[in-house]
mmCIF file of C-alpha atoms and ligand atoms in Angstrom:
data_model
loop_
_atom_site.group_PDB
_atom_site.id
_atom_site.type_symbol
_atom_site.label_atom_id
_atom_site.label_comp_id
_atom_site.label_asym_id
_atom_site.label_seq_id
_atom_site.Cartn_x
_atom_site.Cartn_y
_atom_site.Cartn_z
ATOM 1 C CA UNK L 1 5.153 12.954 10.128
ATOM 2 C CA UNK L 2 2.490 11.433 8.351
ATOM 3 C CA UNK L 3 0.120 12.110 5.456
ATOM 4 C CA UNK L 4 -3.578 12.655 6.225
ATOM 5 C CA UNK L 5 -6.542 13.658 4.339
ATOM 6 C CA UNK L 6 -8.202 16.683 5.929
ATOM 7 C CA UNK L 7 -11.391 18.640 5.457
ATOM 8 C CA UNK L 8 -10.726 22.366 6.123
ATOM 9 C CA UNK L 9 -13.256 25.165 6.778
ATOM 10 C CA UNK L 10 -15.742 25.960 5.739
ATOM 11 C CA UNK L 11 -16.053 22.298 4.568
ATOM 12 C CA UNK L 12 -17.010 20.810 1.130
ATOM 13 C CA UNK L 13 -14.947 18.670 -1.342
ATOM 14 C CA UNK L 14 -13.131 21.694 -2.612
ATOM 15 C CA UNK L 15 -11.595 21.895 0.997
ATOM 16 C CA UNK L 16 -10.017 18.593 1.176
ATOM 17 C CA UNK L 17 -6.199 18.348 1.057
ATOM 18 C CA UNK L 18 -3.542 15.782 1.799
ATOM 19 C CA UNK L 19 -1.579 17.377 4.706
ATOM 20 C CA UNK L 20 1.769 16.484 6.367
ATOM 21 C CA UNK L 21 1.042 16.361 10.054
ATOM 22 C CA UNK L 22 2.419 14.930 13.291
ATOM 23 C CA UNK L 23 1.720 11.250 13.962
ATOM 24 C CA UNK L 24 -0.751 11.273 16.865
ATOM 25 C CA UNK L 25 0.161 9.550 20.151
ATOM 26 C CA UNK L 26 -2.219 6.997 21.649
ATOM 27 C CA UNK L 27 -3.669 7.973 25.086
ATOM 28 C CA UNK L 28 -5.018 5.669 27.781
ATOM 29 C CA UNK L 29 -7.343 2.936 26.267
ATOM 30 C CA UNK L 30 -5.916 3.625 22.688
ATOM 31 C CA UNK L 31 -3.978 2.149 20.055
ATOM 32 C CA UNK L 32 -2.034 3.599 17.029
ATOM 33 C CA UNK L 33 -2.801 1.662 13.843
ATOM 34 C CA UNK L 34 -0.784 1.691 10.819
ATOM 35 C CA UNK L 35 -3.677 2.184 8.346
ATOM 36 C CA UNK L 36 -3.661 0.027 5.206
ATOM 37 C CA UNK L 37 -6.981 1.002 3.708
ATOM 38 C CA UNK L 38 -9.820 3.411 4.796
ATOM 39 C CA UNK L 39 -13.360 3.604 3.303
ATOM 40 C CA UNK L 40 -15.504 6.452 2.659
ATOM 41 C CA UNK L 41 -19.269 7.108 2.656
ATOM 42 C CA UNK L 42 -21.571 9.218 0.566
ATOM 43 C CA UNK L 43 -22.540 12.500 2.319
ATOM 44 C CA UNK L 44 -19.849 12.101 5.105
ATOM 45 C CA UNK L 45 -18.382 15.308 4.285
ATOM 46 C CA UNK L 46 -21.876 16.957 5.072
ATOM 47 C CA UNK L 47 -22.069 15.338 8.458
ATOM 48 C CA UNK L 48 -21.967 18.149 11.117
ATOM 49 C CA UNK L 49 -18.576 19.029 12.483
ATOM 50 C CA UNK L 50 -17.342 21.670 14.679
ATOM 51 C CA UNK L 51 -13.749 20.655 14.697
ATOM 52 C CA UNK L 52 -12.390 21.480 11.215
ATOM 53 C CA UNK L 53 -9.810 20.927 10.106
ATOM 54 C CA UNK L 54 -10.659 17.121 10.494
ATOM 55 C CA UNK L 55 -9.173 13.879 9.104
ATOM 56 C CA UNK L 56 -12.134 12.126 7.109
ATOM 57 C CA UNK L 57 -13.227 8.521 6.891
ATOM 58 C CA UNK L 58 -14.408 6.542 9.968
ATOM 59 C CA UNK L 59 -13.515 3.037 8.957
ATOM 60 C CA UNK L 60 -10.175 1.365 8.538
ATOM 61 C CA UNK L 61 -8.267 -1.923 8.300
ATOM 62 C CA UNK L 62 -4.568 -1.973 9.436
ATOM 63 C CA UNK L 63 -2.034 -3.292 11.642
ATOM 64 C CA UNK L 64 -1.412 -2.296 15.370
ATOM 65 C CA UNK L 65 1.846 -0.127 15.752
ATOM 66 C CA UNK L 66 1.672 1.016 19.375
ATOM 67 C CA UNK L 67 -0.521 0.385 22.238
ATOM 68 C CA UNK L 68 -1.126 2.162 25.666
ATOM 69 C CA UNK L 69 0.085 0.681 28.748
ATOM 70 C CA UNK L 70 -3.381 -0.005 30.029
ATOM 71 C CA UNK L 71 -4.546 -1.887 26.863
ATOM 72 C CA UNK L 72 -4.103 -5.711 27.556
ATOM 73 C CA UNK L 73 -5.755 -7.533 24.789
ATOM 74 C CA UNK L 74 -3.771 -6.101 21.742
ATOM 75 C CA UNK L 75 -0.255 -6.508 20.686
ATOM 76 C CA UNK L 76 1.877 -4.791 18.104
ATOM 77 C CA UNK L 77 1.530 -6.458 14.694
ATOM 78 C CA UNK L 78 -2.111 -7.561 15.178
ATOM 79 C CA UNK L 79 -4.287 -6.952 11.960
ATOM 80 C CA UNK L 80 -7.387 -5.176 13.016
ATOM 81 C CA UNK L 81 -10.459 -3.328 11.447
ATOM 82 C CA UNK L 82 -12.929 -0.876 12.955
ATOM 83 C CA UNK L 83 -15.491 1.594 12.687
ATOM 84 C CA UNK L 84 -14.278 4.680 14.582
ATOM 85 C CA UNK L 85 -16.075 7.265 16.457
ATOM 86 C CA UNK L 86 -17.535 10.213 14.676
ATOM 87 C CA UNK L 87 -16.788 12.892 17.159
ATOM 88 C CA UNK L 88 -12.934 12.817 16.785
ATOM 89 C CA UNK L 89 -10.541 12.907 13.861
ATOM 90 C CA UNK L 90 -10.992 10.098 11.190
ATOM 91 C CA UNK L 91 -8.715 7.574 9.826
ATOM 92 C CA UNK L 92 -7.880 8.446 6.189
ATOM 93 C CA UNK L 93 -4.159 8.802 7.038
ATOM 94 C CA UNK L 94 -0.895 6.741 7.265
ATOM 95 C CA UNK L 95 -1.598 6.196 11.044
ATOM 96 C CA UNK L 96 -4.530 6.652 13.275
ATOM 97 C CA UNK L 97 -5.315 6.470 16.996
ATOM 98 C CA UNK L 98 -8.323 4.407 17.816
ATOM 99 C CA UNK L 99 -10.004 3.330 21.072
ATOM 100 C CA UNK L 100 -8.913 -0.029 21.462
ATOM 101 C CA UNK L 101 -12.202 -1.393 22.695
ATOM 102 C CA UNK L 102 -13.453 -0.708 19.087
ATOM 103 C CA UNK L 103 -10.708 -2.761 17.223
ATOM 104 C CA UNK L 104 -11.682 -6.085 16.129
ATOM 105 C CA UNK L 105 -9.467 -8.858 14.503
ATOM 106 C CA UNK L 106 -9.522 -8.426 10.792
ATOM 107 C CA UNK L 107 -11.407 -11.203 8.733
ATOM 108 C CA UNK L 108 -8.513 -13.298 7.813
ATOM 109 C CA UNK L 109 -9.968 -14.367 4.472
ATOM 110 C CA UNK L 110 -10.206 -10.762 3.316
ATOM 111 C CA UNK L 111 -7.607 -8.153 2.004
ATOM 112 C CA UNK L 112 -7.240 -4.743 3.898
ATOM 113 C CA UNK L 113 -9.132 -2.960 1.189
ATOM 114 C CA UNK L 114 -12.065 -5.447 1.533
ATOM 115 C CA UNK L 115 -11.991 -5.360 5.260
ATOM 116 C CA UNK L 116 -11.977 -1.527 5.428
ATOM 117 C CA UNK L 117 -15.144 -1.651 3.316
ATOM 118 C CA UNK L 118 -16.970 -3.656 5.982
ATOM 119 C CA UNK L 119 -17.274 -1.826 9.418
ATOM 120 C CA UNK L 120 -19.510 1.227 8.823
ATOM 121 C CA UNK L 121 -21.758 -0.326 6.060
ATOM 122 C CA UNK L 122 -21.858 -3.640 7.922
ATOM 123 C CA UNK L 123 -22.605 -2.385 11.269
ATOM 124 C CA UNK L 124 -25.096 -0.195 9.881
ATOM 125 C CA UNK L 125 -26.894 -3.064 8.045
ATOM 126 C CA UNK L 126 -26.663 -5.197 11.244
ATOM 127 C CA UNK L 127 -28.153 -2.666 13.483
ATOM 128 C CA UNK L 128 -30.829 -1.358 11.166
ATOM 129 C CA UNK L 129 -31.895 -5.152 10.252
ATOM 130 C CA UNK L 130 -31.577 -6.894 13.637
ATOM 131 C CA UNK L 131 -31.467 -4.367 16.283
ATOM 132 C CA UNK L 132 -33.662 -1.521 15.158
ATOM 133 C CA UNK L 133 -35.578 -3.604 12.713
ATOM 134 C CA UNK L 134 -35.929 -6.869 14.795
ATOM 135 C CA UNK L 135 -35.833 -8.784 11.492
ATOM 136 C CA UNK L 136 -37.059 -12.493 11.722
ATOM 137 C CA UNK L 137 -36.565 -15.601 9.696
ATOM 138 C CA UNK L 138 -39.372 -15.674 7.025
ATOM 139 C CA UNK L 139 -40.198 -12.082 7.159
ATOM 140 C CA UNK L 140 -40.160 -9.988 4.163
ATOM 141 C CA UNK L 141 -37.988 -7.099 3.684
ATOM 142 C CA UNK L 142 -37.744 -4.271 1.319
ATOM 143 C CA UNK L 143 -34.099 -2.843 0.994
ATOM 144 C CA UNK L 144 -33.850 0.464 -0.782
ATOM 145 C CA UNK L 145 -30.510 0.698 -2.543
ATOM 146 C CA UNK L 146 -29.895 -2.899 -2.427
ATOM 147 C CA UNK L 147 -26.566 -2.606 -4.525
ATOM 148 C CA UNK L 148 -25.167 0.443 -2.486
ATOM 149 C CA UNK L 149 -22.495 0.532 0.215
ATOM 150 C CA UNK L 150 -24.915 -0.252 3.131
ATOM 151 C CA UNK L 151 -27.529 -2.082 0.931
ATOM 152 C CA UNK L 152 -25.455 -4.830 -0.626
ATOM 153 C CA UNK L 153 -24.390 -6.013 2.901
ATOM 154 C CA UNK L 154 -28.168 -5.605 4.211
ATOM 155 C CA UNK L 155 -29.303 -7.842 1.316
ATOM 156 C CA UNK L 156 -26.602 -10.400 2.166
ATOM 157 C CA UNK L 157 -27.337 -10.197 5.943
ATOM 158 C CA UNK L 158 -31.279 -10.406 5.526
ATOM 159 C CA UNK L 159 -30.899 -13.248 3.173
ATOM 160 C CA UNK L 160 -28.533 -15.030 5.724
ATOM 161 C CA UNK L 161 -31.033 -14.472 8.473
ATOM 162 C CA UNK L 162 -33.696 -16.354 6.476
ATOM 163 C CA UNK L 163 -35.768 -13.276 5.494
ATOM 164 C CA UNK L 164 -37.143 -12.715 1.831
ATOM 165 C CA UNK L 165 -35.558 -9.715 0.349
ATOM 166 C CA UNK L 166 -37.044 -7.333 -2.046
ATOM 167 C CA UNK L 167 -34.428 -4.754 -3.389
ATOM 168 C CA UNK L 168 -34.442 -1.690 -5.450
ATOM 169 C CA UNK L 169 -31.640 -1.200 -7.757
ATOM 170 C CA UNK L 170 -31.381 1.166 -10.709
ATOM 171 C CA UNK L 171 -30.889 -0.138 -14.335
ATOM 172 C CA UNK L 172 -27.940 -2.395 -14.735
ATOM 173 C CA UNK L 173 -27.711 -3.437 -11.182
ATOM 174 C CA UNK L 174 -30.561 -5.854 -11.230
ATOM 175 C CA UNK L 175 -28.615 -9.141 -11.534
ATOM 176 C CA UNK L 176 -26.110 -8.025 -8.976
ATOM 177 C CA UNK L 177 -28.947 -7.477 -6.204
ATOM 178 C CA UNK L 178 -30.018 -10.945 -7.082
ATOM 179 C CA UNK L 179 -26.655 -12.223 -6.497
ATOM 180 C CA UNK L 180 -26.550 -10.644 -3.133
ATOM 181 C CA UNK L 181 -29.793 -12.615 -2.436
ATOM 182 C CA UNK L 182 -32.666 -10.442 -3.462
ATOM 183 C CA UNK L 183 -35.512 -12.594 -4.618
ATOM 184 C CA UNK L 184 -37.449 -9.739 -6.369
ATOM 185 C CA UNK L 185 -35.759 -6.431 -7.689
ATOM 186 C CA UNK L 186 -37.522 -3.334 -8.366
ATOM 187 C CA UNK L 187 -36.585 -0.160 -10.399
ATOM 188 C CA UNK L 188 -36.418 2.480 -7.517
ATOM 189 C CA UNK L 189 -38.683 4.834 -9.723
ATOM 190 C CA UNK L 190 -41.433 2.216 -10.364
ATOM 191 C CA UNK L 191 -44.600 1.810 -8.389
ATOM 192 C CA UNK L 192 -44.022 -0.349 -5.226
ATOM 193 C CA UNK L 193 -47.811 -0.870 -4.393
ATOM 194 C CA UNK L 194 -49.043 -3.562 -6.662
ATOM 195 C CA UNK L 195 -45.551 -4.678 -7.720
ATOM 196 C CA UNK L 196 -44.934 -6.542 -4.259
ATOM 197 C CA UNK L 197 -46.579 -8.251 -1.436
ATOM 198 C CA UNK L 198 -46.587 -6.125 1.646
ATOM 199 C CA UNK L 199 -43.309 -6.397 3.700
ATOM 200 C CA UNK L 200 -42.525 -6.500 7.549
ATOM 201 C CA UNK L 201 -39.778 -4.016 7.355
ATOM 202 C CA UNK L 202 -38.414 -1.373 5.091
ATOM 203 C CA UNK L 203 -34.831 -0.633 5.359
ATOM 204 C CA UNK L 204 -34.021 2.678 3.478
ATOM 205 C CA UNK L 205 -30.505 3.593 2.448
ATOM 206 C CA UNK L 206 -31.542 5.988 -0.241
ATOM 207 C CA UNK L 207 -34.056 8.609 1.075
ATOM 208 C CA UNK L 208 -36.281 10.878 -0.924
ATOM 209 C CA UNK L 209 -39.168 9.742 -3.190
ATOM 210 C CA UNK L 210 -38.282 6.026 -2.567
ATOM 211 C CA UNK L 211 -38.467 6.307 1.212
ATOM 212 C CA UNK L 212 -41.711 8.281 1.072
ATOM 213 C CA UNK L 213 -43.383 5.788 -1.291
ATOM 214 C CA UNK L 214 -42.209 2.656 0.582
ATOM 215 C CA UNK L 215 -44.424 3.314 3.478
ATOM 216 C CA UNK L 216 -47.309 2.194 1.529
ATOM 217 C CA UNK L 217 -46.085 -1.351 1.122
ATOM 218 C CA UNK L 218 -45.407 -1.881 4.782
ATOM 219 C CA UNK L 219 -48.002 -4.391 6.264
ATOM 220 C CA UNK L 220 -50.178 -3.641 9.408
ATOM 221 C CA UNK L 221 -47.583 -3.094 12.347
ATOM 222 C CA UNK L 222 -44.622 -3.161 10.015
ATOM 223 C CA UNK L 223 -41.759 -0.992 10.582
ATOM 224 C CA UNK L 224 -39.450 1.558 8.500
ATOM 225 C CA UNK L 225 -35.749 1.933 9.396
ATOM 226 C CA UNK L 226 -33.986 4.736 7.837
ATOM 227 C CA UNK L 227 -30.278 5.780 7.605
ATOM 228 C CA UNK L 228 -29.983 8.088 4.662
ATOM 229 C CA UNK L 229 -32.290 10.752 6.089
ATOM 230 C CA UNK L 230 -35.025 11.258 8.542
ATOM 231 C CA UNK L 231 -38.336 10.094 7.288
ATOM 232 C CA UNK L 232 -40.718 13.142 6.798
ATOM 233 C CA UNK L 233 -43.287 13.824 9.418
ATOM 234 C CA UNK L 234 -46.210 12.661 7.293
ATOM 235 C CA UNK L 235 -44.540 9.202 6.990
ATOM 236 C CA UNK L 236 -43.637 9.220 10.854
ATOM 237 C CA UNK L 237 -47.258 10.019 11.493
ATOM 238 C CA UNK L 238 -48.763 6.897 9.990
ATOM 239 C CA UNK L 239 -46.186 4.276 10.217
ATOM 240 C CA UNK L 240 -43.617 3.055 12.843
ATOM 241 C CA UNK L 241 -40.343 4.752 11.660
ATOM 242 C CA UNK L 242 -36.850 4.889 13.049
ATOM 243 C CA UNK L 243 -33.988 6.944 11.984
ATOM 244 C CA UNK L 244 -30.699 6.105 13.687
ATOM 245 C CA UNK L 245 -26.992 6.811 13.399
ATOM 246 C CA UNK L 246 -24.616 3.631 13.541
ATOM 247 C CA UNK L 247 -22.492 3.032 16.625
ATOM 248 C CA UNK L 248 -19.187 1.296 16.768
ATOM 249 C CA UNK L 249 -19.464 -2.164 18.292
ATOM 250 C CA UNK L 250 -16.592 -4.718 18.371
ATOM 251 C CA UNK L 251 -18.792 -7.642 19.224
ATOM 252 C CA UNK L 252 -20.982 -7.110 16.180
ATOM 253 C CA UNK L 253 -17.680 -6.694 13.973
ATOM 254 C CA UNK L 254 -16.602 -10.082 15.219
ATOM 255 C CA UNK L 255 -19.972 -11.627 13.997
ATOM 256 C CA UNK L 256 -19.455 -9.911 10.620
ATOM 257 C CA UNK L 257 -15.961 -11.038 10.449
ATOM 258 C CA UNK L 258 -16.982 -14.678 11.045
ATOM 259 C CA UNK L 259 -19.479 -14.441 8.494
ATOM 260 C CA UNK L 260 -16.921 -13.058 6.028
ATOM 261 C CA UNK L 261 -14.498 -15.694 6.855
ATOM 262 C CA UNK L 262 -17.085 -18.414 6.358
ATOM 263 C CA UNK L 263 -17.833 -16.842 2.800
ATOM 264 C CA UNK L 264 -21.453 -15.890 3.731
ATOM 265 C CA UNK L 265 -20.876 -12.199 3.551
ATOM 266 C CA UNK L 266 -18.921 -10.628 0.652
ATOM 267 C CA UNK L 267 -18.081 -6.854 0.600
ATOM 268 C CA UNK L 268 -18.199 -5.503 -2.878
ATOM 269 C CA UNK L 269 -15.483 -2.942 -3.709
ATOM 270 C CA UNK L 270 -16.745 -0.352 -6.309
ATOM 271 C CA UNK L 271 -13.321 1.476 -6.591
ATOM 272 C CA UNK L 272 -10.006 1.947 -4.866
ATOM 273 C CA UNK L 273 -7.995 5.320 -4.828
ATOM 274 C CA UNK L 274 -4.472 6.138 -3.467
ATOM 275 C CA UNK L 275 -4.348 8.435 -0.481
ATOM 276 C CA UNK L 276 -3.011 11.227 -2.678
ATOM 277 C CA UNK L 277 -6.160 11.047 -4.860
ATOM 278 C CA UNK L 278 -8.596 11.297 -2.003
ATOM 279 C CA UNK L 279 -10.540 13.976 -3.871
ATOM 280 C CA UNK L 280 -11.096 11.455 -6.678
ATOM 281 C CA UNK L 281 -12.456 8.909 -4.213
ATOM 282 C CA UNK L 282 -14.950 11.554 -2.830
ATOM 283 C CA UNK L 283 -16.205 12.476 -6.349
ATOM 284 C CA UNK L 284 -16.727 8.783 -6.977
ATOM 285 C CA UNK L 285 -18.523 8.109 -3.712
ATOM 286 C CA UNK L 286 -20.935 11.202 -4.342
ATOM 287 C CA UNK L 287 -21.981 9.817 -7.718
ATOM 288 C CA UNK L 288 -24.814 7.481 -8.576
ATOM 289 C CA UNK L 289 -24.583 3.893 -10.144
ATOM 290 C CA UNK L 290 -21.763 2.642 -7.636
ATOM 291 C CA UNK L 291 -21.519 -1.052 -6.835
ATOM 292 C CA UNK L 292 -20.504 -1.285 -3.262
ATOM 293 C CA UNK L 293 -17.753 0.694 -1.289
ATOM 294 C CA UNK L 294 -15.071 3.383 -2.403
ATOM 295 C CA UNK L 295 -11.929 2.635 -0.482
ATOM 296 C CA UNK L 296 -8.636 4.791 -0.142
ATOM 297 C CA UNK L 297 -5.726 2.433 -0.086
ATOM 298 C CA UNK L 298 -2.535 3.665 2.002
ATOM 299 C CA UNK L 299 0.749 2.623 0.655
ATOM 300 C CA UNK L 300 3.545 2.986 3.038
ATOM 301 C CA UNK L 301 7.033 3.702 1.720
HETATM 302 N N1 NAP N 401 -27.156 6.975 9.695
HETATM 303 C C1 NAP N 401 -26.225 6.176 9.655
HETATM 304 O O1 NAP N 401 -25.723 5.834 10.633
HETATM 305 C C2 NAP N 401 -25.629 5.997 8.215
HETATM 306 C C3 NAP N 401 -24.852 4.978 8.027
HETATM 307 C C4 NAP N 401 -24.294 4.705 6.899
HETATM 308 C C5 NAP N 401 -24.742 5.407 5.849
HETATM 309 N N2 NAP N 401 -25.491 6.531 6.217
HETATM 310 C C6 NAP N 401 -26.009 7.235 4.888
HETATM 311 O O2 NAP N 401 -26.937 6.563 4.191
HETATM 312 C C7 NAP N 401 -26.733 6.763 2.868
HETATM 313 C C8 NAP N 401 -26.363 5.402 2.029
HETATM 314 O O3 NAP N 401 -24.998 5.048 2.250
HETATM 315 P P1 NAP N 401 -24.277 4.095 1.330
HETATM 316 O O4 NAP N 401 -22.915 4.058 1.758
HETATM 317 O O5 NAP N 401 -25.086 2.936 1.085
HETATM 318 O O6 NAP N 401 -24.376 4.963 0.018
HETATM 319 P P2 NAP N 401 -24.488 4.736 -1.555
HETATM 320 O O7 NAP N 401 -23.958 3.525 -1.881
HETATM 321 O O8 NAP N 401 -23.871 5.904 -2.224
HETATM 322 O O9 NAP N 401 -26.159 4.898 -1.818
HETATM 323 C C9 NAP N 401 -27.034 3.792 -1.612
HETATM 324 C C10 NAP N 401 -28.041 3.896 -2.761
HETATM 325 O O10 NAP N 401 -28.530 5.155 -2.980
HETATM 326 C C11 NAP N 401 -28.892 5.501 -4.252
HETATM 327 N N3 NAP N 401 -28.705 6.788 -4.513
HETATM 328 C C12 NAP N 401 -29.658 7.775 -4.491
HETATM 329 N N4 NAP N 401 -29.273 9.110 -4.561
HETATM 330 C C13 NAP N 401 -28.074 8.914 -4.803
HETATM 331 C C14 NAP N 401 -27.054 9.916 -4.873
HETATM 332 N N5 NAP N 401 -27.290 11.123 -5.102
HETATM 333 N N6 NAP N 401 -25.670 9.526 -5.198
HETATM 334 C C15 NAP N 401 -25.375 8.188 -5.063
HETATM 335 N N7 NAP N 401 -26.460 7.327 -4.869
HETATM 336 C C16 NAP N 401 -27.606 7.665 -4.622
HETATM 337 C C17 NAP N 401 -27.870 4.426 -4.978
HETATM 338 O O11 NAP N 401 -28.595 3.859 -6.026
HETATM 339 P P3 NAP N 401 -28.309 3.950 -7.658
HETATM 340 O O12 NAP N 401 -26.672 3.879 -7.641
HETATM 341 O O13 NAP N 401 -28.918 2.764 -8.071
HETATM 342 O O14 NAP N 401 -28.468 5.328 -7.956
HETATM 343 C C18 NAP N 401 -27.317 3.509 -4.008
HETATM 344 O O15 NAP N 401 -27.562 2.236 -4.223
HETATM 345 C C19 NAP N 401 -25.764 7.911 2.565
HETATM 346 O O16 NAP N 401 -26.422 9.038 2.668
HETATM 347 C C20 NAP N 401 -24.951 7.791 3.872
HETATM 348 O O17 NAP N 401 -24.508 9.014 4.325
HETATM 349 C C21 NAP N 401 -25.974 6.818 7.229
#
């Protein structure tokens, strides 16, 4: 048996509990991972699910415990990290079954807690900036939420790519946004037009008013990429907008791990909670004023 954090019908934070359930068995193409840390994301309890009860959290760092017979490139004892698919049970548990194709070698310079904070936010930032946003060196990008879970990695990645980053960060986080690479930092409630030069790309991780106002600082032909919510129709009618859902991608994780090992990319850990206090972790992740990711650490007896 193992402990797992599960969301029960009808959903919502009050239905979370730490349950004793059977350890899952890996099927073809899968591996069983002993989870050392699993990170969580604001709003993830609201993501649509028709399969409650469901284990929460979709990113982990751990050690391979068992592999299916048809998996050739993983061995028991390998240290791995991954973003796991959203259409099956998550990974906030002592053990988790994960498709082997999504498991990448854990960055050797990072702890399990730091590595678990990487996959969902790092892949969202990578895919938003480079795949959807096609960000090029010397272009200008406005990152809404530059010190949040996704935004702090996006700020570092855009800087590494050679782009000029303007970030939004609420009071108290300005200096941190600059440390991540932002050349200019705006209060999210301040007017954007008149405060900054036009940008080639807006990457939105906040939504709401900031998202709506950001369209006005896009240069002609610029693009708005959003992940927190779909841009409203009045924005989508007048600028090139993209909303997307991040996808697991082993090769991109390998690239991110290399940047972490080279000291270029640094995940920020806002807070760490034990598995038994998963509710506390979700209360924290839903609050404003965080600095990076909230992680659940799994201690094995
Ligand atoms: N579509 C996708 O594939 C995808 C992937 C990853 C994340 N997401 C979604 O994108 C959003 C951002 O994710 P994240 O991990 O970066 O989250 P986060 O760190 O909680 O939030 C990012 C920023 O949003 C601001 N914020 C605005 N309203 C907030 C509120 N009610 N509670 C907390 N912060 C608020 C925060 O700024 P201040 O702290 O300065 O207030 C923070 O810097 C979430 O809604 C998440 O579910 C979507």
